[in-house]
Coordinates of C-alpha atoms and ligand atoms in Angstrom, one line a residue:
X1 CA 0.0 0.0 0.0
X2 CA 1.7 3.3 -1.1
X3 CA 1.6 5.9 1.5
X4 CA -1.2 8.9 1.7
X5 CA -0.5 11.9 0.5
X6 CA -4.2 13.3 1.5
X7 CA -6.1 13.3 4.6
X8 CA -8.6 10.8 5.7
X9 CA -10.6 13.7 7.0
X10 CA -11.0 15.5 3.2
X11 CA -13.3 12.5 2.3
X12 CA -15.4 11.8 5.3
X13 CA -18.7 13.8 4.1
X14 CA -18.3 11.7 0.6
X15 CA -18.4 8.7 2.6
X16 CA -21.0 9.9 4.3
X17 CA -23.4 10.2 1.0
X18 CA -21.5 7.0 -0.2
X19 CA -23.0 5.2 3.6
X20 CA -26.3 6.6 2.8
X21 CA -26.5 5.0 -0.7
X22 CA -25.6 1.7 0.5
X23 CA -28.6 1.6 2.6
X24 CA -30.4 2.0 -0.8
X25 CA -29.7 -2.0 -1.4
X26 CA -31.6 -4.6 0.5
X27 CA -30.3 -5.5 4.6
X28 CA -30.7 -8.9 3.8
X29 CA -29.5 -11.6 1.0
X30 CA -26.0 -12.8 1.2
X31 CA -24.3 -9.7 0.6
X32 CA -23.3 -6.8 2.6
X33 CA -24.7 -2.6 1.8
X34 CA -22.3 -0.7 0.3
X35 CA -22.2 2.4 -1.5
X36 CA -19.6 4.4 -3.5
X37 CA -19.3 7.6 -4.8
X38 CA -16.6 9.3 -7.3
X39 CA -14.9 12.4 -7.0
X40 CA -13.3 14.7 -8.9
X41 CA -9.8 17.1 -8.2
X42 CA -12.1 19.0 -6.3
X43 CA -13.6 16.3 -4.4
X44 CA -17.0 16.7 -6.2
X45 CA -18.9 13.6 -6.4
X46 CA -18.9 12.5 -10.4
X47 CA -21.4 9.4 -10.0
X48 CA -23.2 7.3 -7.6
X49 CA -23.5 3.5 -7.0
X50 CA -24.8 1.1 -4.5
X51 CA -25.1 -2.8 -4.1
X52 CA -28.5 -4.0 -4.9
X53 CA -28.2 -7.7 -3.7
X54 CA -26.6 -10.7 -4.8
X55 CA -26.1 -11.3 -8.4
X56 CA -26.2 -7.8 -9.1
X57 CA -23.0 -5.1 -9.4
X58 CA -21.3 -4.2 -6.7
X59 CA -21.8 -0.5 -5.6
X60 CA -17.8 0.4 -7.1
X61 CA -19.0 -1.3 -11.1
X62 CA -22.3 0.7 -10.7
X63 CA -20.8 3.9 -9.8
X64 CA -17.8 3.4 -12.8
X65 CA -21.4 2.4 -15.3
X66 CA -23.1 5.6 -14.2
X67 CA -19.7 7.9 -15.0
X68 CA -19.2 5.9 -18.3
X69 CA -22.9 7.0 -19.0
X70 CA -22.4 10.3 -18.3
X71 CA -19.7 10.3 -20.9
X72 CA -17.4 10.9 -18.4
X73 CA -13.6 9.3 -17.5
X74 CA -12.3 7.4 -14.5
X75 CA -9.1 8.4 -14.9
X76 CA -7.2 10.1 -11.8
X77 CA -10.4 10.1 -9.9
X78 CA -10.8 8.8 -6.2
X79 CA -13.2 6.3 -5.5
X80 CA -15.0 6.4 -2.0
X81 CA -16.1 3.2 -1.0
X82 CA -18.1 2.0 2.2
X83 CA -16.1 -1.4 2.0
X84 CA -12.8 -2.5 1.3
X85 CA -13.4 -3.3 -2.9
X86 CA -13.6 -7.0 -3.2
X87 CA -10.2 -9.1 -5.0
X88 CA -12.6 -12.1 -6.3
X89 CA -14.7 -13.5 -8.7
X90 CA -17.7 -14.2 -7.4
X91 CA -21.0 -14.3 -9.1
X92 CA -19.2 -10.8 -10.6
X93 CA -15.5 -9.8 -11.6
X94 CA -13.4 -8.4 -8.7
X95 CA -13.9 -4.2 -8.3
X96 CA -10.4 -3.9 -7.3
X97 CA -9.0 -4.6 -10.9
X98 CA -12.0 -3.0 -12.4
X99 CA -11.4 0.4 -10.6
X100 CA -7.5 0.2 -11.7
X101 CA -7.9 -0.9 -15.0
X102 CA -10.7 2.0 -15.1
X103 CA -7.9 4.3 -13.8
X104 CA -8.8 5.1 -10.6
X105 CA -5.7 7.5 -8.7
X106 CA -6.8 6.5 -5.1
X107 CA -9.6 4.7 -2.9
X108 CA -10.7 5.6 0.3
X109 CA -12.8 2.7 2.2
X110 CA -14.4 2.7 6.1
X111 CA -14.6 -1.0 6.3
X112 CA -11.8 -4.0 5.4
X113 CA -13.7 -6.9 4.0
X114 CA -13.3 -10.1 6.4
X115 CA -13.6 -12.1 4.4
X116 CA -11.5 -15.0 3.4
X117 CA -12.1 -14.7 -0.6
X118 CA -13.5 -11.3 -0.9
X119 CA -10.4 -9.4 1.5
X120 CA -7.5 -8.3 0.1
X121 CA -8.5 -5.4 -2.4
X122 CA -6.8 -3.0 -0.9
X123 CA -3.1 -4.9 -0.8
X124 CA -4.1 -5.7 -4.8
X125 CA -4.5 -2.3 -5.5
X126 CA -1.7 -0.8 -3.0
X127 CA 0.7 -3.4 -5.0
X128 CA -0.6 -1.4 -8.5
X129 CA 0.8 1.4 -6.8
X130 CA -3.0 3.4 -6.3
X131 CA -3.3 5.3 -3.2
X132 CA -5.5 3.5 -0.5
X133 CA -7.2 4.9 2.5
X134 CA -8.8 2.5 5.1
X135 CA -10.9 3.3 7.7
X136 CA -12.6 6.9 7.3
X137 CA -16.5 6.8 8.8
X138 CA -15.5 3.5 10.1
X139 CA -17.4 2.9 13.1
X140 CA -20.6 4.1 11.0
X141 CA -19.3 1.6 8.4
X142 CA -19.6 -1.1 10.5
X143 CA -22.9 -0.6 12.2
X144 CA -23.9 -0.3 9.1
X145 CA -23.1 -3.9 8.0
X146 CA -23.1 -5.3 11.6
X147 CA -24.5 -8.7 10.5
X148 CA -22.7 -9.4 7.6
X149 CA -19.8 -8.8 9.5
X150 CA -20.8 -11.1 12.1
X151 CA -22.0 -13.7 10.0
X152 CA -18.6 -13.8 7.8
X153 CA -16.6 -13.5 10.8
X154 CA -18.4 -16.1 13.4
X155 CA -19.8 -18.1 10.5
X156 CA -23.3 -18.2 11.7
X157 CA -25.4 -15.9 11.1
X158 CA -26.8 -12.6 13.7
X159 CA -29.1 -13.8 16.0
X160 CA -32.2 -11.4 17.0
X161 CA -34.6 -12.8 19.8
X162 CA -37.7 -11.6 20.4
X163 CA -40.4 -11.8 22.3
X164 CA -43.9 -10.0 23.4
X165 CA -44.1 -10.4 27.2
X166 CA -47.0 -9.0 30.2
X167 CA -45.0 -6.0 32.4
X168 CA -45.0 -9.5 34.9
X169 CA -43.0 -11.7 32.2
X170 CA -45.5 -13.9 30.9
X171 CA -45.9 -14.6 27.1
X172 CA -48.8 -16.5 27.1
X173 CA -51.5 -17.0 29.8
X174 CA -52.2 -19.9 31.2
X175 CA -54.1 -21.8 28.6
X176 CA -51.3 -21.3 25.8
X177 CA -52.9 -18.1 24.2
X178 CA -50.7 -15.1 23.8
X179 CA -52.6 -13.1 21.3
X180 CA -51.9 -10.2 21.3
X181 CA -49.9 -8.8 24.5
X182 CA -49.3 -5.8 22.4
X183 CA -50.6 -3.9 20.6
X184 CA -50.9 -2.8 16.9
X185 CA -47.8 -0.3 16.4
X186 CA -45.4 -3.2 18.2
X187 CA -46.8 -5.6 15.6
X188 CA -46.3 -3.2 12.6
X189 CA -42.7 -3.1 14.2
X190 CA -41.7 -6.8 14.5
X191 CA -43.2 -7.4 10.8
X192 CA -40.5 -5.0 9.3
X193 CA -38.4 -6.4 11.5
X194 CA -39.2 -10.2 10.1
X195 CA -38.5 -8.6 6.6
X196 CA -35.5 -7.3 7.4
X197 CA -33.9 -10.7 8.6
X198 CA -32.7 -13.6 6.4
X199 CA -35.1 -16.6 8.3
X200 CA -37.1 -17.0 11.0
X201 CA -37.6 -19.6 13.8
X202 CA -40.1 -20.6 15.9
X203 CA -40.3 -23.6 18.4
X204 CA -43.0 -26.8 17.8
X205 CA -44.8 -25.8 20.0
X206 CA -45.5 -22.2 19.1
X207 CA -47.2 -23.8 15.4
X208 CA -48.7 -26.7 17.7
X209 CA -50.9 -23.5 19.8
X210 CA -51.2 -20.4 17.7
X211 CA -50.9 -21.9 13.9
X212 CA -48.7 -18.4 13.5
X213 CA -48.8 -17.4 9.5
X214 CA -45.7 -15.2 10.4
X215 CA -44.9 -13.6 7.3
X216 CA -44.0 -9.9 6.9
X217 CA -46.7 -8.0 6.8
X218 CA -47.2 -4.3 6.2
X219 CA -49.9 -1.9 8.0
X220 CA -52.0 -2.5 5.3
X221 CA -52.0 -5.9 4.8
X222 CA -49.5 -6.6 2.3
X223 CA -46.8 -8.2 2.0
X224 CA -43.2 -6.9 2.1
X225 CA -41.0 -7.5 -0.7
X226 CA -38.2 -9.4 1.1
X227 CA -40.2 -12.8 3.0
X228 CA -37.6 -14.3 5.3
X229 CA -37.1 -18.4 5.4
X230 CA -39.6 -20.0 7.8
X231 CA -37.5 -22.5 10.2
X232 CA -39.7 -24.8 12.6
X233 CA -37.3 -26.8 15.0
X234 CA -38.5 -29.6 17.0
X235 CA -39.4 -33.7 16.9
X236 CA -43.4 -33.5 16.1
X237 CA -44.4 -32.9 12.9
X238 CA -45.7 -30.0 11.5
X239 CA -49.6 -30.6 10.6
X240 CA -49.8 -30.8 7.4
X241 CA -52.7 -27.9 7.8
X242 CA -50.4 -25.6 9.2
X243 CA -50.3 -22.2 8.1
X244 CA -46.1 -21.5 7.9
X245 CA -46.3 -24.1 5.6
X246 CA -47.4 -21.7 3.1
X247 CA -44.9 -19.2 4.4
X248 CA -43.8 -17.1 0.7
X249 CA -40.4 -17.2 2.3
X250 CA -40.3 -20.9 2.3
X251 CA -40.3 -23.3 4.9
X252 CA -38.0 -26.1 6.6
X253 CA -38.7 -28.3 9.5
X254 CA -35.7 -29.1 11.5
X255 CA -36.2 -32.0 13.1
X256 CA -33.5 -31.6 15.6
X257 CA -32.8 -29.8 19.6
X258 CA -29.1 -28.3 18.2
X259 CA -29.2 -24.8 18.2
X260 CA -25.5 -24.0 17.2
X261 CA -25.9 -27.1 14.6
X262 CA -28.7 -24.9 12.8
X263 CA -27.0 -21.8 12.8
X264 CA -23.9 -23.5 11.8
X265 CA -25.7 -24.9 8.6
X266 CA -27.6 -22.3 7.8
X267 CA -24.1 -19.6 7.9
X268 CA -22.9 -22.4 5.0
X269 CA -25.8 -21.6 3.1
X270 CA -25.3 -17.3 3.4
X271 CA -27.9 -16.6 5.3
X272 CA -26.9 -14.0 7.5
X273 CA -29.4 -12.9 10.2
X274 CA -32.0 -15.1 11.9
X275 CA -35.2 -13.3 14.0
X276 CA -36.2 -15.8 17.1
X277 CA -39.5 -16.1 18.1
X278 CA -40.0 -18.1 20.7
X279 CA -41.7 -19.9 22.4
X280 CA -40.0 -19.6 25.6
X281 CA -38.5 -22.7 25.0
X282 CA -36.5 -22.2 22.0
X283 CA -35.6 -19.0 23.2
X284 CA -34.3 -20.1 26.2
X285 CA -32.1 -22.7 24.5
X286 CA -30.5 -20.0 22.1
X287 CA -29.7 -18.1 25.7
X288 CA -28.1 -21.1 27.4
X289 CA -25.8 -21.7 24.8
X290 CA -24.6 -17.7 24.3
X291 CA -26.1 -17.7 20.6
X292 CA -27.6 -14.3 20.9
X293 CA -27.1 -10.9 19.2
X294 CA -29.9 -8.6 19.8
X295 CA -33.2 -8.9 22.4
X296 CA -36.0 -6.9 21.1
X297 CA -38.4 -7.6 24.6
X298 CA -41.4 -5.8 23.9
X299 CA -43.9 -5.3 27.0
X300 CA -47.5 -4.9 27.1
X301 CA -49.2 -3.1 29.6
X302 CA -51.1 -6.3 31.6
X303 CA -50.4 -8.8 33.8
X304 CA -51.1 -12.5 33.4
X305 CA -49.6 -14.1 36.3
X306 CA -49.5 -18.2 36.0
X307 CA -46.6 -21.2 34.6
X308 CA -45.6 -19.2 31.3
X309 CA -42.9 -17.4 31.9
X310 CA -40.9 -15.5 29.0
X311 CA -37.4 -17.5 29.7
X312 CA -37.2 -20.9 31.5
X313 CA -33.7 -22.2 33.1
X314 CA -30.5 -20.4 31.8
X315 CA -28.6 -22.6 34.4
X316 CA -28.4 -19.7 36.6
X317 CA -28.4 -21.1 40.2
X318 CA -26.7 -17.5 42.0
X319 CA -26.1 -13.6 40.9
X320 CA -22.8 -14.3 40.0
X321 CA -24.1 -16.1 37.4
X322 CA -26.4 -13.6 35.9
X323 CA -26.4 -12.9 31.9
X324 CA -26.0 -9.2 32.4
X325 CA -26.6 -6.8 29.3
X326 CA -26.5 -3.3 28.3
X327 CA -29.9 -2.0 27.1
X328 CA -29.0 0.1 23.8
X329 CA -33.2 1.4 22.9
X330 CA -35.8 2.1 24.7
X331 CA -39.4 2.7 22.5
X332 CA -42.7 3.3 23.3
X333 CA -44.9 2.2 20.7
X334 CA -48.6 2.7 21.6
X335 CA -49.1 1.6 25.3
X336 CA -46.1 -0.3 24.8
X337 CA -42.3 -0.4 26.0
X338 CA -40.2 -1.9 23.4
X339 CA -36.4 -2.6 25.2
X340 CA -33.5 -3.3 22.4
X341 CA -30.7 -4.9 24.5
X342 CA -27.4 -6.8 23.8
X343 CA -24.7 -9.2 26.0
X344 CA -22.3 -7.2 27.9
X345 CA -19.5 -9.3 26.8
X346 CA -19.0 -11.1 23.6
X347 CA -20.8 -14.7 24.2
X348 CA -21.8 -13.8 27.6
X349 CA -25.5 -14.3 27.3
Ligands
LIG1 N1 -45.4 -13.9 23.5 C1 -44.5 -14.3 22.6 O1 -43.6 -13.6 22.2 C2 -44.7 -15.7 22.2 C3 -43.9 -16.1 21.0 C4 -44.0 -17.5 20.7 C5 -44.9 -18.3 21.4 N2 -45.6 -17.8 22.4 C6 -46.4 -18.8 23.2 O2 -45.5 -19.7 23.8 C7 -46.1 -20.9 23.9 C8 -45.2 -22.0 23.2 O3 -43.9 -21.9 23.9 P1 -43.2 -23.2 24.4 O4 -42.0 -22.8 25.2 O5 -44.2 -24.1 25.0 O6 -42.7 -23.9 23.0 P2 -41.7 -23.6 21.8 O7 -40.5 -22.9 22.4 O8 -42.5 -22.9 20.7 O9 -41.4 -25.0 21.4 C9 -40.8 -25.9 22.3 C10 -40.7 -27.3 21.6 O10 -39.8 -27.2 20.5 C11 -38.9 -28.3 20.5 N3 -37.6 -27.8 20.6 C12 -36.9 -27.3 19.5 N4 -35.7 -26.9 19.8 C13 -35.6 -27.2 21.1 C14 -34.5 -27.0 22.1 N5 -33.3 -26.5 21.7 N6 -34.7 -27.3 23.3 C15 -35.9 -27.8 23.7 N7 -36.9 -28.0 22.9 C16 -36.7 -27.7 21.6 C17 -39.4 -29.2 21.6 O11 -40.4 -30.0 21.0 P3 -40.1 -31.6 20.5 O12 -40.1 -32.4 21.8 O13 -41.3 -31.9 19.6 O14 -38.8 -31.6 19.8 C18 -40.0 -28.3 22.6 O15 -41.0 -28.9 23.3 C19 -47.4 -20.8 23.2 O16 -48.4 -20.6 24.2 C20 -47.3 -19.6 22.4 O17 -48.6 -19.0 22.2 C21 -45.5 -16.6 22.8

């Protein structure tokens, strides 16, 4: 990598319009957002591009196709790039040659690319003797592709758990109904949130009671473009009447207790996030065994008292013990509290 003659500070508002394109392209699908902009001498942004999904170019080729249409040339321009340009062919060519053979003078990235086939465009295009700057915006780079970077670099995917609960900890009352605890806006909320996830997956049980269609619905009744896989884990079958059956998404049955197993297979197959619904019992296992990312615990104003409480053993016997996190969000939504929350310490929960 040659050394840099300008300052990572000069670029960090382009990176900032090149962060806010990225989120343009879908949050799930194998792939990671990314956006790109090109500048000019003067730092004026030339063209635009983003990643819109897997298959498709990557945010660096859409930008160079949007100059090229604008009849304008690459040459000595600086590319500003959310990630670290990928160095392989994968379902497209590698951007690192296509920005130097497009003559790109120098690219300035937040985020280097983890992975073990994608990394290494910067080195590649340092070798070619192009300016590279890593790292500017890169704390906002990396929330931005939290996941994916969790996914590649744990390979399983993010884990989100939720669950609706009674301000007393119940999520269902005593005779196994739990619908609804909250109330319409806290739905709305956990449907985008089911559309923003890769798959979802509920315990036996939950299909056994409720017959849950769970697909991402908006307010109106539609459904959202992106429908997440439908995972149900546990021995008894799945009636063949049940409704996730039909889930647009698709759907698996796992017939199987092994939580890490499932996420380990389903990280093989590049899917990248996974929303938890419950029941308690599922949810509870993905606890036990320090396999989550994210609790959404969303709270409706009643009480239900009775057996059904939101998480069953954790093996906690003393304090000392305790899975202690830091809440991050706090929402209320209607009549509702909605708590966002994550482990204190990397695999403490
Ligand atoms: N309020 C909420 O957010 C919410 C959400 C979902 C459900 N619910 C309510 O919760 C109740 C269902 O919860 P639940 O706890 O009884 O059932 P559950 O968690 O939905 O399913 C539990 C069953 O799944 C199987 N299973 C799969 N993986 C497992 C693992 N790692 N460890 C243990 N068992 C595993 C077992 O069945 P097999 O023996 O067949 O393998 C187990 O009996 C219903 O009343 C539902 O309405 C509430």
């Amino acid at each position: 990598m040659t050394m840099a003659t300008s300052s990572p500070a000069e670029y960090q508002a382009a990176m900032k319009r090149a962060l806010e394109l990225a989120t343009t392209g879908p949050r799930t699908g194998p792939n990671p957002q990314v956006g790109c902009v090109l500048l000019d001498s003067s730092n004026t942004i030339v063209a635009e591009g983003w990643h819109e999904g897997s298959g498709t170019p990557h945010a660096e080729i859409m930008a160079l196709t949007n100059l090229a249409h604008s009849g304008l040339s690459a040459e000595g321009l600086t590319a500003v790039v959310t990630l670290e340009p990928c160095a392989h062919t994968g379902k497209t060519g590698p951007c690192a040659e296509a920005l130097l053979k497009a003559g790109i003078a120098r690219v300035v990235y937040a985020v280097s690319d983890p992975g073990a086939a994608s990394g290494g465009g910067a080195e590649l295009l340092g070798t070619a003797g192009i300016e590279v700057i890593a790292g500017v915006e890169a704390s906002a780079g990396e929330a931005l592709i939290e996941r994916w970077l969790h996914s590649v670099t744990a390979s399983r995917p993010w884990v989100t758990l939720k669950w609706a609960m009674s301000l007393d900890g119940r999520t269902a009352a005593a005779d196994g109904t739990s619908q609804w605890i909250t109330g319409e806006e806290t739905r709305a909320k956990v449907h985008r949130d089911r559309s923003e996830h890769d798959a979802i997956i509920v315990g036996i049980n939950t299909v056994l009671v409720d017959n849950p269609r769970l697909t991402a619905r908006t307010p109106e009744g539609d459904l959202y473009p992106h429908q997440p896989l439908a995972i149900v884990m546990g021995h008894r079958e799945v009636p063949q009447d049940a409704l996730i059956r039909e889930h647009p998404g698709g759907f698996e049955h796992v017939s199987d207790h092994d939580v890490q197993a499932l996420l380990t297979s389903l990280g093989e197959r590049d899917i990248r996030s996974v929303y938890v619904e419950g029941g308690a019992t599922l949810a509870s296992a993905f606890l036990a065994e320090g396999l989550v990312d994210e609790l959404h615990i969303t709270m409706g104003p009643m009480l239900l008292g009775g057996p059904n409480l939101a998480i069953t053993d954790l093996g906690v016997s003393t304090m000392a013990d305790a899975h202690h996190l830091s809440i991050t969000y706090i929402q209320r939504l209607g009549e509702d509290i909605v708590l966002t929350a994550r482990p204190q310490q990397e695999g403490s929960l």
